[in-house]
mmCIF file of C-alpha atoms and ligand atoms in Angstrom:
data_model
loop_
_atom_site.group_PDB
_atom_site.id
_atom_site.type_symbol
_atom_site.label_atom_id
_atom_site.label_comp_id
_atom_site.label_asym_id
_atom_site.label_seq_id
_atom_site.Cartn_x
_atom_site.Cartn_y
_atom_site.Cartn_z
ATOM 1 C CA MET A 8 24.842 24.049 0.945
ATOM 2 C CA SER A 9 24.463 23.769 -2.790
ATOM 3 C CA VAL A 10 22.453 20.731 -3.905
ATOM 4 C CA TYR A 11 22.436 19.577 -7.539
ATOM 5 C CA LEU A 12 19.549 17.336 -8.613
ATOM 6 C CA CYS A 13 20.362 15.354 -11.734
ATOM 7 C CA GLY A 14 19.457 12.211 -13.621
ATOM 8 C CA GLU A 15 16.780 10.459 -15.613
ATOM 9 C CA LEU A 16 13.618 12.208 -14.420
ATOM 10 C CA GLU A 17 10.596 13.119 -16.515
ATOM 11 C CA PRO A 18 9.626 16.840 -16.204
ATOM 12 C CA PRO A 19 6.705 16.234 -13.765
ATOM 13 C CA GLU A 20 8.943 13.995 -11.603
ATOM 14 C CA LEU A 21 11.707 16.586 -11.668
ATOM 15 C CA GLU A 22 9.268 19.289 -10.562
ATOM 16 C CA ALA A 23 7.926 17.073 -7.752
ATOM 17 C CA TRP A 24 11.435 16.325 -6.483
ATOM 18 C CA LEU A 25 12.509 19.987 -6.615
ATOM 19 C CA ARG A 26 9.392 21.055 -4.723
ATOM 20 C CA ARG A 27 9.680 18.345 -2.045
ATOM 21 C CA LEU A 28 13.431 18.822 -1.581
ATOM 22 C CA ARG A 29 13.048 22.619 -1.283
ATOM 23 C CA GLU A 30 10.281 22.137 1.296
ATOM 24 C CA ALA A 31 12.426 19.666 3.264
ATOM 25 C CA LEU A 32 15.579 21.815 3.052
ATOM 26 C CA PRO A 33 14.361 25.436 2.935
ATOM 27 C CA GLU A 34 17.756 26.756 4.071
ATOM 28 C CA GLU A 35 19.705 25.184 1.141
ATOM 29 C CA THR A 36 20.067 26.050 -2.553
ATOM 30 C CA ILE A 37 18.595 23.267 -4.672
ATOM 31 C CA ASP A 38 18.608 23.260 -8.460
ATOM 32 C CA HIS A 39 18.735 20.942 -11.455
ATOM 33 C CA ASP A 40 20.482 23.581 -13.590
ATOM 34 C CA LEU A 41 24.220 23.244 -13.050
ATOM 35 C CA SER A 42 25.004 26.564 -14.731
ATOM 36 C CA ARG A 43 22.927 28.375 -12.108
ATOM 37 C CA LEU A 44 24.685 26.586 -9.219
ATOM 38 C CA GLY A 45 28.180 26.641 -10.724
ATOM 39 C CA PRO A 46 30.009 23.257 -10.915
ATOM 40 C CA ALA A 47 32.627 24.330 -8.365
ATOM 41 C CA MET A 48 29.944 25.273 -5.812
ATOM 42 C CA VAL A 49 28.049 21.958 -5.634
ATOM 43 C CA ASP A 50 28.279 20.243 -2.221
ATOM 44 C CA VAL A 51 25.736 17.466 -2.745
ATOM 45 C CA ALA A 52 24.581 15.647 -5.888
ATOM 46 C CA VAL A 53 21.143 14.088 -5.530
ATOM 47 C CA VAL A 54 21.051 11.625 -8.383
ATOM 48 C CA ALA A 55 18.655 9.393 -10.291
ATOM 49 C CA ASN A 56 20.925 7.375 -12.584
ATOM 50 C CA PRO A 57 22.745 10.380 -14.085
ATOM 51 C CA ALA A 58 24.416 9.927 -17.464
ATOM 52 C CA PRO A 59 28.041 8.720 -17.068
ATOM 53 C CA GLY A 60 30.432 11.620 -16.508
ATOM 54 C CA ARG A 61 27.854 14.039 -15.112
ATOM 55 C CA LEU A 62 29.516 14.252 -11.675
ATOM 56 C CA ARG A 63 33.108 14.287 -12.898
ATOM 57 C CA ASP A 64 33.781 18.026 -12.770
ATOM 58 C CA LEU A 65 32.156 18.885 -9.432
ATOM 59 C CA GLY A 66 35.357 19.798 -7.574
ATOM 60 C CA ASN A 67 33.739 20.526 -4.190
ATOM 61 C CA LEU A 68 31.419 17.485 -4.076
ATOM 62 C CA GLN A 69 31.078 15.974 -0.583
ATOM 63 C CA LEU A 70 28.132 13.592 -0.934
ATOM 64 C CA ILE A 71 26.417 11.661 -3.732
ATOM 65 C CA GLN A 72 22.890 10.764 -2.589
ATOM 66 C CA SER A 73 21.032 8.332 -4.837
ATOM 67 C CA LEU A 74 17.265 8.599 -5.118
ATOM 68 C CA TRP A 75 17.159 4.891 -6.004
ATOM 69 C CA ALA A 76 17.865 1.972 -3.656
ATOM 70 C CA GLY A 77 19.938 0.064 -6.215
ATOM 71 C CA VAL A 78 23.243 1.698 -7.168
ATOM 72 C CA ASP A 79 24.546 -0.826 -9.704
ATOM 73 C CA ARG A 80 24.241 1.591 -12.638
ATOM 74 C CA LEU A 81 25.890 4.419 -10.704
ATOM 75 C CA LEU A 82 28.802 2.182 -9.727
ATOM 76 C CA GLY A 83 29.159 1.223 -13.383
ATOM 77 C CA ASP A 84 30.160 4.846 -14.188
ATOM 78 C CA ALA A 85 33.956 4.719 -14.316
ATOM 79 C CA THR A 86 34.103 8.516 -13.872
ATOM 80 C CA LEU A 87 32.224 8.484 -10.544
ATOM 81 C CA PRO A 88 34.458 10.297 -8.009
ATOM 82 C CA LEU A 89 36.002 7.562 -5.840
ATOM 83 C CA ASP A 90 36.702 9.706 -2.774
ATOM 84 C CA VAL A 91 33.147 11.068 -2.366
ATOM 85 C CA PRO A 92 30.766 9.127 -0.065
ATOM 86 C CA LEU A 93 27.862 7.510 -1.902
ATOM 87 C CA ALA A 94 24.544 6.995 -0.095
ATOM 88 C CA ARG A 95 21.574 5.042 -1.443
ATOM 89 C CA MET A 96 17.853 5.457 -0.813
ATOM 90 C CA VAL A 97 16.516 3.668 2.261
ATOM 91 C CA ASP A 98 12.898 4.605 2.937
ATOM 92 C CA PRO A 99 10.462 2.505 5.025
ATOM 93 C CA ALA A 100 7.652 3.552 2.654
ATOM 94 C CA MET A 101 9.541 1.889 -0.197
ATOM 95 C CA ALA A 102 10.013 -1.278 1.857
ATOM 96 C CA ASP A 103 6.252 -1.345 2.537
ATOM 97 C CA ALA A 104 5.509 -0.990 -1.181
ATOM 98 C CA MET A 105 7.935 -3.835 -1.957
ATOM 99 C CA ALA A 106 6.290 -5.999 0.706
ATOM 100 C CA GLU A 107 2.887 -5.362 -0.906
ATOM 101 C CA THR A 108 4.174 -6.435 -4.324
ATOM 102 C CA ALA A 109 5.814 -9.571 -2.923
ATOM 103 C CA LEU A 110 2.687 -10.452 -0.952
ATOM 104 C CA TRP A 111 0.469 -10.036 -4.036
ATOM 105 C CA ALA A 112 2.783 -12.244 -6.112
ATOM 106 C CA VAL A 113 3.084 -14.997 -3.490
ATOM 107 C CA LEU A 114 -0.652 -14.941 -2.690
ATOM 108 C CA SER A 115 -1.477 -15.167 -6.391
ATOM 109 C CA LEU A 116 0.859 -18.148 -6.783
ATOM 110 C CA GLN A 117 -0.491 -19.854 -3.636
ATOM 111 C CA ARG A 118 -4.143 -19.527 -4.624
ATOM 112 C CA GLY A 119 -3.707 -20.036 -8.374
ATOM 113 C CA PHE A 120 -4.921 -16.570 -9.312
ATOM 114 C CA PHE A 121 -2.501 -16.347 -12.266
ATOM 115 C CA ALA A 122 -3.830 -19.725 -13.449
ATOM 116 C CA TYR A 123 -7.420 -18.471 -13.100
ATOM 117 C CA GLN A 124 -6.462 -15.443 -15.218
ATOM 118 C CA ARG A 125 -5.240 -17.811 -17.954
ATOM 119 C CA GLN A 126 -8.440 -19.842 -17.629
ATOM 120 C CA GLN A 127 -10.555 -16.700 -18.033
ATOM 121 C CA GLN A 128 -8.698 -15.817 -21.239
ATOM 122 C CA ALA A 129 -9.506 -19.337 -22.509
ATOM 123 C CA GLY A 130 -13.127 -19.168 -21.304
ATOM 124 C CA ARG A 131 -12.514 -22.173 -19.061
ATOM 125 C CA TRP A 132 -14.424 -22.759 -15.770
ATOM 126 C CA GLN A 133 -12.358 -25.046 -13.548
ATOM 127 C CA VAL A 134 -11.738 -25.019 -9.804
ATOM 128 C CA LEU A 135 -8.108 -25.641 -8.785
ATOM 129 C CA PRO A 136 -6.866 -27.113 -5.483
ATOM 130 C CA GLN A 137 -6.815 -24.570 -2.651
ATOM 131 C CA ARG A 138 -3.490 -24.432 -0.779
ATOM 132 C CA ARG A 139 -3.100 -22.955 2.695
ATOM 133 C CA ALA A 140 -0.407 -20.304 3.307
ATOM 134 C CA ASP A 141 1.354 -22.532 5.849
ATOM 135 C CA GLU A 142 1.751 -25.227 3.195
ATOM 136 C CA LEU A 143 4.119 -22.981 1.207
ATOM 137 C CA THR A 144 7.774 -22.348 1.908
ATOM 138 C CA VAL A 145 8.915 -19.033 0.478
ATOM 139 C CA ALA A 146 12.595 -18.188 0.016
ATOM 140 C CA VAL A 147 13.502 -14.510 0.282
ATOM 141 C CA LEU A 148 16.957 -13.973 -1.234
ATOM 142 C CA GLY A 149 18.520 -10.849 0.274
ATOM 143 C CA LEU A 150 17.497 -9.842 3.769
ATOM 144 C CA GLY A 151 18.346 -6.168 3.644
ATOM 145 C CA GLU A 152 16.068 -3.149 3.916
ATOM 146 C CA LEU A 153 13.613 -4.518 1.345
ATOM 147 C CA GLY A 154 14.047 -8.303 1.665
ATOM 148 C CA GLY A 155 13.846 -8.052 5.454
ATOM 149 C CA ARG A 156 10.508 -6.244 5.302
ATOM 150 C CA VAL A 157 9.218 -8.678 2.671
ATOM 151 C CA ALA A 158 10.182 -11.662 4.851
ATOM 152 C CA GLN A 159 8.352 -10.140 7.855
ATOM 153 C CA ARG A 160 5.194 -9.461 5.858
ATOM 154 C CA LEU A 161 5.125 -12.941 4.288
ATOM 155 C CA SER A 162 5.736 -14.542 7.656
ATOM 156 C CA ALA A 163 2.872 -12.543 9.229
ATOM 157 C CA GLN A 164 0.644 -13.815 6.400
ATOM 158 C CA GLY A 165 1.355 -17.391 7.509
ATOM 159 C CA TYR A 166 3.969 -18.557 4.974
ATOM 160 C CA ARG A 167 6.995 -20.579 6.045
ATOM 161 C CA VAL A 168 9.765 -18.132 5.147
ATOM 162 C CA GLN A 169 13.440 -18.931 4.753
ATOM 163 C CA GLY A 170 15.800 -16.042 4.157
ATOM 164 C CA TRP A 171 19.178 -16.125 2.444
ATOM 165 C CA ARG A 172 22.017 -13.631 2.672
ATOM 166 C CA ARG A 173 25.828 -13.704 2.476
ATOM 167 C CA GLY A 174 27.187 -16.612 4.462
ATOM 168 C CA GLY A 175 23.775 -18.288 4.340
ATOM 169 C CA GLY A 176 24.991 -21.673 3.037
ATOM 170 C CA PRO A 177 24.515 -23.144 -0.430
ATOM 171 C CA LEU A 178 21.822 -21.367 -2.456
ATOM 172 C CA GLU A 179 20.834 -24.698 -4.060
ATOM 173 C CA THR A 180 19.635 -26.028 -0.679
ATOM 174 C CA VAL A 181 17.327 -23.027 -0.255
ATOM 175 C CA LEU A 182 16.079 -23.256 -3.844
ATOM 176 C CA GLY A 183 15.377 -26.981 -3.550
ATOM 177 C CA SER A 184 13.203 -26.571 -0.470
ATOM 178 C CA SER A 185 11.066 -23.595 -1.547
ATOM 179 C CA ASP A 186 7.717 -23.390 -3.326
ATOM 180 C CA VAL A 187 8.305 -19.747 -4.235
ATOM 181 C CA VAL A 188 11.624 -17.896 -4.624
ATOM 182 C CA VAL A 189 11.585 -14.102 -4.224
ATOM 183 C CA ASN A 190 14.770 -12.334 -5.379
ATOM 184 C CA LEU A 191 15.765 -9.115 -3.600
ATOM 185 C CA LEU A 192 19.539 -9.298 -3.963
ATOM 186 C CA PRO A 193 21.506 -6.248 -5.154
ATOM 187 C CA LEU A 194 23.182 -6.571 -8.552
ATOM 188 C CA THR A 195 26.909 -7.121 -7.980
ATOM 189 C CA GLY A 196 29.673 -9.186 -9.572
ATOM 190 C CA GLU A 197 28.542 -12.096 -7.381
ATOM 191 C CA THR A 198 24.849 -11.928 -8.234
ATOM 192 C CA SER A 199 25.067 -11.158 -11.955
ATOM 193 C CA ALA A 200 23.543 -14.070 -13.962
ATOM 194 C CA LEU A 201 22.960 -15.907 -10.661
ATOM 195 C CA PHE A 202 19.735 -17.446 -11.929
ATOM 196 C CA ASN A 203 21.003 -19.710 -14.702
ATOM 197 C CA ALA A 204 20.041 -23.168 -15.929
ATOM 198 C CA ALA A 205 21.763 -24.891 -12.989
ATOM 199 C CA ARG A 206 19.955 -22.729 -10.406
ATOM 200 C CA PHE A 207 16.579 -23.247 -12.072
ATOM 201 C CA ALA A 208 17.300 -26.998 -12.169
ATOM 202 C CA ALA A 209 17.890 -26.849 -8.394
ATOM 203 C CA MET A 210 14.402 -25.439 -7.798
ATOM 204 C CA LYS A 211 11.415 -27.584 -6.811
ATOM 205 C CA PRO A 212 9.504 -28.666 -9.920
ATOM 206 C CA GLY A 213 6.720 -26.161 -10.588
ATOM 207 C CA ALA A 214 7.997 -23.576 -8.091
ATOM 208 C CA GLY A 215 7.219 -19.880 -8.514
ATOM 209 C CA PHE A 216 9.988 -17.366 -9.286
ATOM 210 C CA VAL A 217 9.511 -13.699 -8.398
ATOM 211 C CA ASN A 218 12.234 -11.291 -9.510
ATOM 212 C CA LEU A 219 11.890 -7.849 -7.941
ATOM 213 C CA ALA A 220 15.590 -6.925 -7.932
ATOM 214 C CA ARG A 221 17.524 -6.622 -11.213
ATOM 215 C CA GLY A 222 17.104 -8.184 -14.659
ATOM 216 C CA ALA A 223 20.826 -8.893 -15.136
ATOM 217 C CA GLN A 224 20.644 -11.442 -12.319
ATOM 218 C CA VAL A 225 18.614 -13.739 -14.593
ATOM 219 C CA VAL A 226 19.774 -15.551 -17.728
ATOM 220 C CA GLU A 227 16.533 -14.954 -19.600
ATOM 221 C CA ALA A 228 16.966 -17.804 -22.121
ATOM 222 C CA ASP A 229 17.515 -20.225 -19.212
ATOM 223 C CA LEU A 230 14.383 -18.970 -17.439
ATOM 224 C CA LEU A 231 12.339 -19.400 -20.631
ATOM 225 C CA ALA A 232 13.625 -22.963 -20.993
ATOM 226 C CA ALA A 233 12.782 -23.687 -17.329
ATOM 227 C CA LEU A 234 9.270 -22.287 -17.826
ATOM 228 C CA ASP A 235 8.757 -24.304 -21.004
ATOM 229 C CA SER A 236 9.861 -27.507 -19.293
ATOM 230 C CA GLY A 237 7.630 -26.764 -16.273
ATOM 231 C CA ARG A 238 10.605 -26.722 -13.871
ATOM 232 C CA VAL A 239 9.535 -23.179 -13.020
ATOM 233 C CA GLY A 240 5.746 -23.086 -12.798
ATOM 234 C CA HIS A 241 5.225 -19.329 -13.089
ATOM 235 C CA ALA A 242 7.455 -16.261 -13.043
ATOM 236 C CA VAL A 243 6.534 -12.779 -11.858
ATOM 237 C CA LEU A 244 9.084 -10.397 -13.367
ATOM 238 C CA ASP A 245 9.427 -6.700 -12.552
ATOM 239 C CA VAL A 246 12.926 -6.233 -13.976
ATOM 240 C CA PHE A 247 14.591 -7.277 -17.224
ATOM 241 C CA GLN A 248 17.916 -7.408 -19.076
ATOM 242 C CA THR A 249 16.627 -4.596 -21.309
ATOM 243 C CA GLU A 250 14.095 -2.059 -19.997
ATOM 244 C CA PRO A 251 11.545 -1.220 -21.211
ATOM 245 C CA LEU A 252 11.027 -4.889 -22.136
ATOM 246 C CA PRO A 253 11.359 -4.870 -25.965
ATOM 247 C CA ALA A 254 8.246 -5.381 -28.098
ATOM 248 C CA GLY A 255 7.988 -8.995 -29.188
ATOM 249 C CA HIS A 256 10.061 -10.340 -26.266
ATOM 250 C CA ALA A 257 8.909 -13.859 -25.348
ATOM 251 C CA PHE A 258 8.055 -12.764 -21.784
ATOM 252 C CA TRP A 259 5.248 -10.484 -23.025
ATOM 253 C CA SER A 260 3.087 -13.331 -24.286
ATOM 254 C CA HIS A 261 4.348 -16.330 -22.304
ATOM 255 C CA PRO A 262 1.377 -17.894 -20.499
ATOM 256 C CA SER A 263 3.473 -18.574 -17.379
ATOM 257 C CA VAL A 264 4.938 -15.080 -17.044
ATOM 258 C CA THR A 265 3.474 -11.996 -15.378
ATOM 259 C CA VAL A 266 5.221 -8.766 -16.410
ATOM 260 C CA LEU A 267 5.429 -5.571 -14.358
ATOM 261 C CA PRO A 268 7.144 -2.404 -15.720
ATOM 262 C CA HIS A 269 9.837 -2.050 -13.002
ATOM 263 C CA ALA A 270 7.174 -0.791 -10.610
ATOM 264 C CA ALA A 271 7.499 -3.130 -7.613
ATOM 265 C CA ALA A 272 8.489 -0.244 -5.316
ATOM 266 C CA LEU A 273 8.897 3.319 -6.557
ATOM 267 C CA THR A 274 10.770 6.003 -4.676
ATOM 268 C CA ASP A 275 8.077 8.383 -3.450
ATOM 269 C CA PRO A 276 9.207 12.036 -3.120
ATOM 270 C CA ARG A 277 6.578 12.565 -0.395
ATOM 271 C CA SER A 278 8.545 10.375 2.030
ATOM 272 C CA ALA A 279 11.970 10.101 0.394
ATOM 273 C CA ALA A 280 12.697 13.867 0.344
ATOM 274 C CA ALA A 281 12.969 13.702 4.146
ATOM 275 C CA VAL A 282 15.534 10.880 3.837
ATOM 276 C CA VAL A 283 17.658 13.042 1.515
ATOM 277 C CA ALA A 284 17.226 16.054 3.788
ATOM 278 C CA ALA A 285 18.412 14.110 6.844
ATOM 279 C CA ASN A 286 21.645 13.170 5.078
ATOM 280 C CA VAL A 287 22.265 16.709 3.768
ATOM 281 C CA ARG A 288 21.815 18.065 7.295
ATOM 282 C CA ALA A 289 24.122 15.364 8.691
ATOM 283 C CA LEU A 290 26.795 16.446 6.207
ATOM 284 C CA ARG A 291 26.300 20.128 7.031
ATOM 285 C CA ASP A 292 26.471 19.479 10.797
ATOM 286 C CA GLY A 293 29.395 17.059 10.604
ATOM 287 C CA ARG A 294 27.388 14.048 11.813
ATOM 288 C CA PRO A 295 27.760 10.507 10.364
ATOM 289 C CA LEU A 296 26.073 9.951 7.005
ATOM 290 C CA ALA A 297 23.400 7.242 6.718
ATOM 291 C CA HIS A 298 22.966 4.403 4.195
ATOM 292 C CA LEU A 299 26.456 4.573 2.743
ATOM 293 C CA VAL A 300 27.317 2.139 -0.044
ATOM 294 C CA ASP A 301 30.320 -0.129 0.469
ATOM 295 C CA ARG A 302 31.929 0.207 -2.943
ATOM 296 C CA GLY A 303 34.089 -2.857 -2.391
ATOM 297 C CA ARG A 304 31.019 -5.047 -1.860
ATOM 298 C CA GLY A 305 29.068 -3.249 -4.577
ATOM 299 C CA TYR A 306 25.961 -2.473 -2.475
HETATM 300 P P1 NDP B 427 20.290 -4.034 0.985
HETATM 301 O O1 NDP B 427 21.663 -3.608 0.636
HETATM 302 O O2 NDP B 427 19.640 -3.433 2.197
HETATM 303 O O3 NDP B 427 20.244 -5.626 1.201
HETATM 304 C C1 NDP B 427 20.905 -6.501 0.362
HETATM 305 C C2 NDP B 427 20.787 -7.923 0.913
HETATM 306 O O4 NDP B 427 21.315 -8.836 -0.058
HETATM 307 C C3 NDP B 427 21.575 -8.141 2.209
HETATM 308 O O5 NDP B 427 20.883 -9.018 3.071
HETATM 309 C C4 NDP B 427 22.852 -8.793 1.702
HETATM 310 O O6 NDP B 427 23.506 -9.655 2.604
HETATM 311 C C5 NDP B 427 22.316 -9.636 0.558
HETATM 312 N N1 NDP B 427 23.389 -9.960 -0.390
HETATM 313 C C6 NDP B 427 24.168 -9.095 -1.095
HETATM 314 N N2 NDP B 427 25.049 -9.787 -1.877
HETATM 315 C C7 NDP B 427 24.820 -11.098 -1.628
HETATM 316 C C8 NDP B 427 25.403 -12.296 -2.115
HETATM 317 N N3 NDP B 427 26.410 -12.272 -3.012
HETATM 318 N N4 NDP B 427 24.936 -13.474 -1.656
HETATM 319 C C9 NDP B 427 23.943 -13.507 -0.740
HETATM 320 N N5 NDP B 427 23.331 -12.402 -0.237
HETATM 321 C C10 NDP B 427 23.771 -11.213 -0.679
HETATM 322 O O7 NDP B 427 19.395 -3.799 -0.313
HETATM 323 P P2 NDP B 427 17.831 -3.423 -0.388
HETATM 324 O O8 NDP B 427 17.062 -4.456 0.354
HETATM 325 O O9 NDP B 427 17.611 -2.004 -0.037
HETATM 326 O O10 NDP B 427 17.581 -3.553 -1.972
HETATM 327 C C11 NDP B 427 17.809 -4.760 -2.683
HETATM 328 C C12 NDP B 427 17.721 -4.517 -4.175
HETATM 329 O O11 NDP B 427 16.366 -4.327 -4.576
HETATM 330 C C13 NDP B 427 18.396 -3.236 -4.689
HETATM 331 O O12 NDP B 427 19.790 -3.419 -4.813
HETATM 332 C C14 NDP B 427 17.710 -3.014 -6.020
HETATM 333 O O13 NDP B 427 18.441 -3.630 -7.055
HETATM 334 C C15 NDP B 427 16.374 -3.715 -5.864
HETATM 335 N N6 NDP B 427 15.250 -2.753 -5.945
HETATM 336 C C16 NDP B 427 14.235 -2.997 -6.852
HETATM 337 C C17 NDP B 427 13.168 -2.123 -6.947
HETATM 338 C C18 NDP B 427 12.031 -2.408 -7.882
HETATM 339 O O14 NDP B 427 11.104 -1.601 -7.995
HETATM 340 N N7 NDP B 427 12.025 -3.525 -8.574
HETATM 341 C C19 NDP B 427 13.065 -0.930 -6.094
HETATM 342 C C20 NDP B 427 14.150 -0.791 -5.171
HETATM 343 C C21 NDP B 427 15.212 -1.668 -5.119
HETATM 344 P P3 NDP B 427 24.094 -9.092 4.013
HETATM 345 O O15 NDP B 427 22.895 -8.964 4.891
HETATM 346 O O16 NDP B 427 25.009 -10.173 4.441
HETATM 347 O O17 NDP B 427 24.761 -7.795 3.697
#
C-alpha cells in the first residue's frame, strides 16, 4: 500500500512520524513527498490537519487516517472526499495523558494551588480552607475515549463525578450541581459556542471551568465576564478561539485564568504509530476499520 503523510508537522515531528510509521509498517511505502508516491497511487492519507484541498486529487484514496483525535478542522474542508472513510486517532496513551491533565487541574482547584500561586506572586502568606476530594462534584462533559478515562481517574481519586453525553438531560442541571466542569466534547454544530453567558450563569457561583476540548466551544467574552463577576472562580484553558493565543489577549494576564498551549494530551508517535498501522493492515486485509468518524454527527 502507498501511504501519504501530510499536514502541519514541524520537521522533527515529521521525521519522527516517518520513522515510527515505517517501523510499524515495514512492508508498505510511506512518504510525505506526493511527487515520489504519485497522486494516483496513494491508498491511505495519514493526516495532521492538512491544508484544505490537499486530498482532493488522490483518485485511489481508500482511507483518511487522522493523527489527531479531533477532526473538526478536517471536516471543515469542503474538498474532503465524501466517499472515503475517515478514521480519527484513538490511543489509550493519549487518554492517560488527558486524565493526568484533568487530574492536575481539578486537584489544583480543590486544594487552592492556583490561589497559592497568585498569593506567591503578591508575596502573601495565607492558609486557605482545605477541601476533601469527596466534597467536590466534578462534571465531565463528553464521555468518549478521553472523557471516559478522565471520569474514571477522577472517580478513583475520590471526587464525586457526574458525566454528561448526548441524551444526558439538560446541561444546566449538571452545571448547577458541579464544583468543577471539565469539557471534553468534540466541536460540532451542536457544541459550538456552547459555553455562553447563559451556561456560565447556570454554573455554581465560584465553580472551576476546565476546557480541554476546543476553543470555539467557548464565547471568550462571556467567560471573561463570568470570571470578572466571580461566577466562574477559575478557568484552566488549553484551547482557544485563536491559537496560538494572541499576545495581549486578556487570558494571558487574568489572575483567575491558567493558560496551557494546547498541550493537554499530545499524540505520541511512539504509541500512535501502532494505531495507524493496525488500520492500514485492516484496510489491506479487508477487515473492518476502527475509530471511524460519523460525518453526519460530526465526530
Ligand atoms: P469521542 O468521540 O470518543 O467522545 C465524544 C463524547 O462527547 C461522547 O461521549 C459523545 O456522546 C459526547 N458528545 C458529542 N456531542 C455531544 C452533544 N452535542 N451533547 C452531549 N454530548 C455530546 O471523543 P474523544 O473523547 O476522543 O475526544 C473529545 C475531544 O477532545 C476531541 O473531539 C478533541 O476536540 C478534544 N481533544 C483535545 C486535545 C487537547 O490536547 N486539548 C487532545 C485530543 C482531543 P455519545 O457518547 O452519546 O456519543
